[in-house]
């Protein structure tokens, strides 16, 4: 229970610190949120979107799942996306993968049957679609990280094809989609690919390798 007590204590300390820095900190957040970004990232505990972008509460609308996958039939993500695009009217959607992703590693290795293997179906599809390039890389870190990068690009294409994003593009909304990777080794986010309403989705190239 020590860890749980510590978590709750840390929360009180944080609240006191925020109040000390700005007495209006909590008042201004009570009634509404107006985030500029929807963040779609991996559930990995080492990849903390608010901290690594120094975002304050109210800055990022967040959805996370293992290996940052976008399934058009994922009710959870589609609801998040609909709300972000049509109610909050975010200007940017980021999909952020990360160096050494365990989900991507499992998609390469083949996870044992079960919930995780089921979830990773799209990641295995990305692996199979780019088998030739991946097979040309040494096994291990390099192959995993290349699949991390290609996966971000392919998931961004899935995102671009969703009804919510297509409708926003058709309506001329200034919505931008960004594919990024986070490098655990130096804490840097590296942009890979960007999609806007004029992008021809069939022509989005594979990203440069950045997780070397
Ligand atoms: Co991950």
PDB file of C-alpha atoms and ligand atoms in Angstrom:
ATOM      1  CA  UNK A   1       0.000   0.000   0.000  1.00  0.00           C
ATOM      2  CA  UNK A   2       2.987   2.285   0.400  1.00  0.00           C
ATOM      3  CA  UNK A   3       3.003   3.092  -3.320  1.00  0.00           C
ATOM      4  CA  UNK A   4      -0.675   4.007  -3.258  1.00  0.00           C
ATOM      5  CA  UNK A   5      -0.262   6.281  -0.245  1.00  0.00           C
ATOM      6  CA  UNK A   6       2.687   7.910  -1.969  1.00  0.00           C
ATOM      7  CA  UNK A   7       0.641   8.515  -5.110  1.00  0.00           C
ATOM      8  CA  UNK A   8      -2.115  10.249  -3.135  1.00  0.00           C
ATOM      9  CA  UNK A   9       0.388  12.269  -1.124  1.00  0.00           C
ATOM     10  CA  UNK A  10       2.086  13.358  -4.321  1.00  0.00           C
ATOM     11  CA  UNK A  11      -1.260  14.507  -5.648  1.00  0.00           C
ATOM     12  CA  UNK A  12      -1.785  16.768  -2.618  1.00  0.00           C
ATOM     13  CA  UNK A  13       1.711  18.154  -2.959  1.00  0.00           C
ATOM     14  CA  UNK A  14       1.132  18.859  -6.644  1.00  0.00           C
ATOM     15  CA  UNK A  15      -2.202  20.604  -5.994  1.00  0.00           C
ATOM     16  CA  UNK A  16      -0.592  22.781  -3.322  1.00  0.00           C
ATOM     17  CA  UNK A  17       2.281  23.660  -5.621  1.00  0.00           C
ATOM     18  CA  UNK A  18      -0.034  24.623  -8.488  1.00  0.00           C
ATOM     19  CA  UNK A  19      -2.118  26.778  -6.184  1.00  0.00           C
ATOM     20  CA  UNK A  20       1.001  28.436  -4.838  1.00  0.00           C
ATOM     21  CA  UNK A  21       2.169  29.295  -8.357  1.00  0.00           C
ATOM     22  CA  UNK A  22      -1.227  30.517  -9.499  1.00  0.00           C
ATOM     23  CA  UNK A  23      -4.185  30.961  -7.116  1.00  0.00           C
ATOM     24  CA  UNK A  24      -6.563  30.803 -10.115  1.00  0.00           C
ATOM     25  CA  UNK A  25      -5.078  27.565 -11.482  1.00  0.00           C
ATOM     26  CA  UNK A  26      -8.017  25.312 -10.646  1.00  0.00           C
ATOM     27  CA  UNK A  27     -10.772  27.895 -11.089  1.00  0.00           C
ATOM     28  CA  UNK A  28      -9.932  28.447 -14.720  1.00  0.00           C
ATOM     29  CA  UNK A  29     -10.166  24.714 -15.499  1.00  0.00           C
ATOM     30  CA  UNK A  30     -13.513  23.996 -13.921  1.00  0.00           C
ATOM     31  CA  UNK A  31     -16.029  24.881 -16.592  1.00  0.00           C
ATOM     32  CA  UNK A  32     -14.566  24.086 -19.970  1.00  0.00           C
ATOM     33  CA  UNK A  33     -11.560  22.749 -21.810  1.00  0.00           C
ATOM     34  CA  UNK A  34     -10.103  24.117 -25.009  1.00  0.00           C
ATOM     35  CA  UNK A  35      -7.164  21.907 -25.950  1.00  0.00           C
ATOM     36  CA  UNK A  36      -5.410  22.562 -29.255  1.00  0.00           C
ATOM     37  CA  UNK A  37      -4.113  19.000 -29.618  1.00  0.00           C
ATOM     38  CA  UNK A  38      -5.496  15.498 -29.681  1.00  0.00           C
ATOM     39  CA  UNK A  39      -2.651  13.178 -28.716  1.00  0.00           C
ATOM     40  CA  UNK A  40      -2.789   9.503 -29.701  1.00  0.00           C
ATOM     41  CA  UNK A  41       0.095   7.660 -28.103  1.00  0.00           C
ATOM     42  CA  UNK A  42       1.273   4.367 -26.657  1.00  0.00           C
ATOM     43  CA  UNK A  43       0.206   3.308 -23.154  1.00  0.00           C
ATOM     44  CA  UNK A  44       3.874   2.815 -22.220  1.00  0.00           C
ATOM     45  CA  UNK A  45       4.527   4.369 -18.787  1.00  0.00           C
ATOM     46  CA  UNK A  46       7.776   5.940 -19.957  1.00  0.00           C
ATOM     47  CA  UNK A  47       6.081   8.005 -22.631  1.00  0.00           C
ATOM     48  CA  UNK A  48       4.229  10.745 -20.742  1.00  0.00           C
ATOM     49  CA  UNK A  49       2.791  13.221 -23.256  1.00  0.00           C
ATOM     50  CA  UNK A  50       1.989  16.057 -20.843  1.00  0.00           C
ATOM     51  CA  UNK A  51       5.383  16.008 -19.170  1.00  0.00           C
ATOM     52  CA  UNK A  52       7.490  15.649 -22.273  1.00  0.00           C
ATOM     53  CA  UNK A  53       5.759  18.538 -24.013  1.00  0.00           C
ATOM     54  CA  UNK A  54       5.452  20.651 -20.843  1.00  0.00           C
ATOM     55  CA  UNK A  55       1.718  20.861 -21.447  1.00  0.00           C
ATOM     56  CA  UNK A  56      -0.462  22.260 -18.687  1.00  0.00           C
ATOM     57  CA  UNK A  57      -3.790  20.599 -17.796  1.00  0.00           C
ATOM     58  CA  UNK A  58      -6.194  21.597 -20.567  1.00  0.00           C
ATOM     59  CA  UNK A  59      -3.499  21.478 -23.248  1.00  0.00           C
ATOM     60  CA  UNK A  60      -3.762  17.938 -24.575  1.00  0.00           C
ATOM     61  CA  UNK A  61      -6.814  15.766 -25.189  1.00  0.00           C
ATOM     62  CA  UNK A  62      -5.341  12.276 -24.874  1.00  0.00           C
ATOM     63  CA  UNK A  63      -6.005   8.754 -26.099  1.00  0.00           C
ATOM     64  CA  UNK A  64      -3.488   5.993 -25.458  1.00  0.00           C
ATOM     65  CA  UNK A  65      -3.355   2.324 -26.361  1.00  0.00           C
ATOM     66  CA  UNK A  66      -0.687  -0.318 -26.855  1.00  0.00           C
ATOM     67  CA  UNK A  67       1.404   0.579 -29.941  1.00  0.00           C
ATOM     68  CA  UNK A  68      -0.696   3.696 -30.760  1.00  0.00           C
ATOM     69  CA  UNK A  69      -2.966   1.883 -33.208  1.00  0.00           C
ATOM     70  CA  UNK A  70      -5.926   3.386 -35.081  1.00  0.00           C
ATOM     71  CA  UNK A  71      -8.748   0.958 -35.842  1.00  0.00           C
ATOM     72  CA  UNK A  72     -11.758   2.567 -37.533  1.00  0.00           C
ATOM     73  CA  UNK A  73     -13.966   0.125 -35.584  1.00  0.00           C
ATOM     74  CA  UNK A  74     -12.430   1.059 -32.211  1.00  0.00           C
ATOM     75  CA  UNK A  75     -15.430   2.680 -30.502  1.00  0.00           C
ATOM     76  CA  UNK A  76     -13.258   4.172 -27.801  1.00  0.00           C
ATOM     77  CA  UNK A  77     -10.920   5.993 -30.154  1.00  0.00           C
ATOM     78  CA  UNK A  78     -13.676   6.962 -32.615  1.00  0.00           C
ATOM     79  CA  UNK A  79     -15.610   8.637 -29.796  1.00  0.00           C
ATOM     80  CA  UNK A  80     -12.490  10.474 -28.642  1.00  0.00           C
ATOM     81  CA  UNK A  81     -11.797  11.542 -32.214  1.00  0.00           C
ATOM     82  CA  UNK A  82     -15.354  12.696 -32.857  1.00  0.00           C
ATOM     83  CA  UNK A  83     -15.363  14.759 -29.681  1.00  0.00           C
ATOM     84  CA  UNK A  84     -11.925  16.234 -30.347  1.00  0.00           C
ATOM     85  CA  UNK A  85     -12.640  17.216 -33.945  1.00  0.00           C
ATOM     86  CA  UNK A  86     -16.295  18.239 -33.766  1.00  0.00           C
ATOM     87  CA  UNK A  87     -16.787  19.588 -30.253  1.00  0.00           C
ATOM     88  CA  UNK A  88     -13.375  20.712 -29.047  1.00  0.00           C
ATOM     89  CA  UNK A  89     -12.315  21.566 -32.621  1.00  0.00           C
ATOM     90  CA  UNK A  90      -8.659  20.743 -32.072  1.00  0.00           C
ATOM     91  CA  UNK A  91      -6.307  22.100 -34.727  1.00  0.00           C
ATOM     92  CA  UNK A  92      -3.808  19.256 -34.544  1.00  0.00           C
ATOM     93  CA  UNK A  93      -3.864  15.496 -34.073  1.00  0.00           C
ATOM     94  CA  UNK A  94      -0.594  13.820 -33.157  1.00  0.00           C
ATOM     95  CA  UNK A  95       0.139  10.114 -33.361  1.00  0.00           C
ATOM     96  CA  UNK A  96       3.319   9.496 -31.414  1.00  0.00           C
ATOM     97  CA  UNK A  97       5.157   6.171 -31.405  1.00  0.00           C
ATOM     98  CA  UNK A  98       8.288   5.550 -29.421  1.00  0.00           C
ATOM     99  CA  UNK A  99      11.700   3.951 -29.447  1.00  0.00           C
ATOM    100  CA  UNK A 100      11.730   0.330 -28.245  1.00  0.00           C
ATOM    101  CA  UNK A 101       7.929  -0.056 -28.191  1.00  0.00           C
ATOM    102  CA  UNK A 102       7.026  -3.365 -26.508  1.00  0.00           C
ATOM    103  CA  UNK A 103       3.816  -3.644 -28.523  1.00  0.00           C
ATOM    104  CA  UNK A 104       5.691  -3.300 -31.788  1.00  0.00           C
ATOM    105  CA  UNK A 105       8.297  -5.775 -30.553  1.00  0.00           C
ATOM    106  CA  UNK A 106       5.474  -8.236 -29.803  1.00  0.00           C
ATOM    107  CA  UNK A 107       4.008  -7.691 -33.280  1.00  0.00           C
ATOM    108  CA  UNK A 108       7.376  -8.638 -34.757  1.00  0.00           C
ATOM    109  CA  UNK A 109       7.973 -11.616 -32.491  1.00  0.00           C
ATOM    110  CA  UNK A 110       4.378 -12.842 -32.349  1.00  0.00           C
ATOM    111  CA  UNK A 111       2.725 -12.446 -28.938  1.00  0.00           C
ATOM    112  CA  UNK A 112       1.055 -15.518 -27.387  1.00  0.00           C
ATOM    113  CA  UNK A 113      -2.655 -15.871 -28.201  1.00  0.00           C
ATOM    114  CA  UNK A 114      -4.832 -13.645 -26.074  1.00  0.00           C
ATOM    115  CA  UNK A 115      -5.977 -10.072 -25.668  1.00  0.00           C
ATOM    116  CA  UNK A 116      -2.645  -8.514 -26.605  1.00  0.00           C
ATOM    117  CA  UNK A 117      -2.184 -10.606 -29.741  1.00  0.00           C
ATOM    118  CA  UNK A 118      -5.757  -9.731 -30.771  1.00  0.00           C
ATOM    119  CA  UNK A 119      -5.137  -6.054 -30.231  1.00  0.00           C
ATOM    120  CA  UNK A 120      -1.909  -6.068 -32.238  1.00  0.00           C
ATOM    121  CA  UNK A 121      -3.546  -7.285 -35.469  1.00  0.00           C
ATOM    122  CA  UNK A 122      -2.961  -3.954 -37.236  1.00  0.00           C
ATOM    123  CA  UNK A 123       0.656  -3.805 -36.138  1.00  0.00           C
ATOM    124  CA  UNK A 124       1.216  -7.280 -37.608  1.00  0.00           C
ATOM    125  CA  UNK A 125      -0.442  -6.035 -40.783  1.00  0.00           C
ATOM    126  CA  UNK A 126       2.046  -3.161 -40.947  1.00  0.00           C
ATOM    127  CA  UNK A 127       4.853  -5.673 -40.365  1.00  0.00           C
ATOM    128  CA  UNK A 128       3.597  -7.866 -43.221  1.00  0.00           C
ATOM    129  CA  UNK A 129       3.049  -4.910 -45.574  1.00  0.00           C
ATOM    130  CA  UNK A 130       6.680  -3.829 -45.159  1.00  0.00           C
ATOM    131  CA  UNK A 131       8.257  -7.238 -44.758  1.00  0.00           C
ATOM    132  CA  UNK A 132      10.909  -6.720 -47.440  1.00  0.00           C
ATOM    133  CA  UNK A 133      12.365  -3.578 -45.890  1.00  0.00           C
ATOM    134  CA  UNK A 134      12.238  -4.982 -42.360  1.00  0.00           C
ATOM    135  CA  UNK A 135      13.902  -8.238 -43.389  1.00  0.00           C
ATOM    136  CA  UNK A 136      16.823  -6.206 -44.737  1.00  0.00           C
ATOM    137  CA  UNK A 137      17.569  -4.795 -41.284  1.00  0.00           C
ATOM    138  CA  UNK A 138      19.436  -6.559 -38.469  1.00  0.00           C
ATOM    139  CA  UNK A 139      17.106  -8.298 -36.006  1.00  0.00           C
ATOM    140  CA  UNK A 140      16.510  -6.530 -32.716  1.00  0.00           C
ATOM    141  CA  UNK A 141      16.610  -2.817 -32.057  1.00  0.00           C
ATOM    142  CA  UNK A 142      16.944  -1.591 -35.631  1.00  0.00           C
ATOM    143  CA  UNK A 143      14.118  -3.712 -36.960  1.00  0.00           C
ATOM    144  CA  UNK A 144      11.794  -2.840 -34.064  1.00  0.00           C
ATOM    145  CA  UNK A 145      12.485   0.869 -34.395  1.00  0.00           C
ATOM    146  CA  UNK A 146      11.930   0.876 -38.127  1.00  0.00           C
ATOM    147  CA  UNK A 147       8.580  -0.829 -37.612  1.00  0.00           C
ATOM    148  CA  UNK A 148       7.787   1.793 -34.944  1.00  0.00           C
ATOM    149  CA  UNK A 149       8.357   4.505 -37.562  1.00  0.00           C
ATOM    150  CA  UNK A 150       6.451   2.835 -40.382  1.00  0.00           C
ATOM    151  CA  UNK A 151       3.627   2.000 -37.984  1.00  0.00           C
ATOM    152  CA  UNK A 152       3.207   5.688 -37.107  1.00  0.00           C
ATOM    153  CA  UNK A 153       2.886   6.532 -40.788  1.00  0.00           C
ATOM    154  CA  UNK A 154       0.408   3.732 -41.514  1.00  0.00           C
ATOM    155  CA  UNK A 155      -1.720   4.560 -38.467  1.00  0.00           C
ATOM    156  CA  UNK A 156      -1.722   8.227 -39.530  1.00  0.00           C
ATOM    157  CA  UNK A 157      -3.134   7.104 -42.883  1.00  0.00           C
ATOM    158  CA  UNK A 158      -5.838   5.118 -41.067  1.00  0.00           C
ATOM    159  CA  UNK A 159      -6.604   8.240 -39.051  1.00  0.00           C
ATOM    160  CA  UNK A 160      -6.782  10.403 -42.180  1.00  0.00           C
ATOM    161  CA  UNK A 161      -9.348   8.000 -43.647  1.00  0.00           C
ATOM    162  CA  UNK A 162     -11.764   8.088 -40.709  1.00  0.00           C
ATOM    163  CA  UNK A 163     -15.143   9.767 -41.277  1.00  0.00           C
ATOM    164  CA  UNK A 164     -14.435  12.443 -38.644  1.00  0.00           C
ATOM    165  CA  UNK A 165     -11.187  13.551 -40.272  1.00  0.00           C
ATOM    166  CA  UNK A 166     -12.511  13.252 -43.830  1.00  0.00           C
ATOM    167  CA  UNK A 167     -15.522  15.407 -42.920  1.00  0.00           C
ATOM    168  CA  UNK A 168     -13.266  18.009 -41.289  1.00  0.00           C
ATOM    169  CA  UNK A 169     -11.051  18.131 -44.374  1.00  0.00           C
ATOM    170  CA  UNK A 170     -14.070  18.382 -46.685  1.00  0.00           C
ATOM    171  CA  UNK A 171     -15.453  21.252 -44.598  1.00  0.00           C
ATOM    172  CA  UNK A 172     -12.166  23.099 -45.027  1.00  0.00           C
ATOM    173  CA  UNK A 173     -11.251  22.984 -41.348  1.00  0.00           C
ATOM    174  CA  UNK A 174      -7.561  23.772 -40.727  1.00  0.00           C
ATOM    175  CA  UNK A 175      -6.882  20.347 -39.225  1.00  0.00           C
ATOM    176  CA  UNK A 176      -3.337  18.962 -39.383  1.00  0.00           C
ATOM    177  CA  UNK A 177      -2.273  15.371 -38.665  1.00  0.00           C
ATOM    178  CA  UNK A 178       1.239  14.749 -37.402  1.00  0.00           C
ATOM    179  CA  UNK A 179       3.191  11.494 -37.112  1.00  0.00           C
ATOM    180  CA  UNK A 180       5.975  11.640 -34.549  1.00  0.00           C
ATOM    181  CA  UNK A 181       8.278   9.329 -32.628  1.00  0.00           C
ATOM    182  CA  UNK A 182       9.653   9.829 -29.143  1.00  0.00           C
ATOM    183  CA  UNK A 183      13.225   8.745 -28.517  1.00  0.00           C
ATOM    184  CA  UNK A 184      13.544   7.365 -24.975  1.00  0.00           C
ATOM    185  CA  UNK A 185      17.329   7.727 -25.148  1.00  0.00           C
ATOM    186  CA  UNK A 186      17.441  11.511 -25.319  1.00  0.00           C
ATOM    187  CA  UNK A 187      13.844  12.564 -24.610  1.00  0.00           C
ATOM    188  CA  UNK A 188      13.457  14.155 -28.030  1.00  0.00           C
ATOM    189  CA  UNK A 189      10.329  13.981 -30.170  1.00  0.00           C
ATOM    190  CA  UNK A 190      11.153  13.589 -33.853  1.00  0.00           C
ATOM    191  CA  UNK A 191       8.584  14.507 -36.533  1.00  0.00           C
ATOM    192  CA  UNK A 192       8.155  11.919 -39.305  1.00  0.00           C
ATOM    193  CA  UNK A 193       5.173  12.792 -41.472  1.00  0.00           C
ATOM    194  CA  UNK A 194       2.425  15.391 -41.782  1.00  0.00           C
ATOM    195  CA  UNK A 195      -0.955  15.206 -43.476  1.00  0.00           C
ATOM    196  CA  UNK A 196      -3.329  18.058 -44.280  1.00  0.00           C
ATOM    197  CA  UNK A 197      -6.516  18.317 -46.334  1.00  0.00           C
ATOM    198  CA  UNK A 198      -4.550  18.634 -49.601  1.00  0.00           C
ATOM    199  CA  UNK A 199      -2.424  15.540 -49.024  1.00  0.00           C
ATOM    200  CA  UNK A 200      -2.956  12.721 -51.514  1.00  0.00           C
ATOM    201  CA  UNK A 201      -3.105   9.768 -49.149  1.00  0.00           C
ATOM    202  CA  UNK A 202      -1.932   7.216 -51.714  1.00  0.00           C
ATOM    203  CA  UNK A 203       1.262   9.208 -52.167  1.00  0.00           C
ATOM    204  CA  UNK A 204       2.407   9.658 -48.565  1.00  0.00           C
ATOM    205  CA  UNK A 205       5.959   8.298 -48.591  1.00  0.00           C
ATOM    206  CA  UNK A 206       7.532   6.144 -45.944  1.00  0.00           C
ATOM    207  CA  UNK A 207       9.317   8.356 -43.422  1.00  0.00           C
ATOM    208  CA  UNK A 208      13.063   8.814 -43.181  1.00  0.00           C
ATOM    209  CA  UNK A 209      14.715   6.650 -40.546  1.00  0.00           C
ATOM    210  CA  UNK A 210      15.301   8.776 -37.449  1.00  0.00           C
ATOM    211  CA  UNK A 211      15.561   6.204 -34.624  1.00  0.00           C
ATOM    212  CA  UNK A 212      19.073   5.165 -35.564  1.00  0.00           C
TER     213      UNK A 212
HETATM  214 CO1  LIG B   1       4.837   1.279 -26.840  1.00  0.00          CO
END
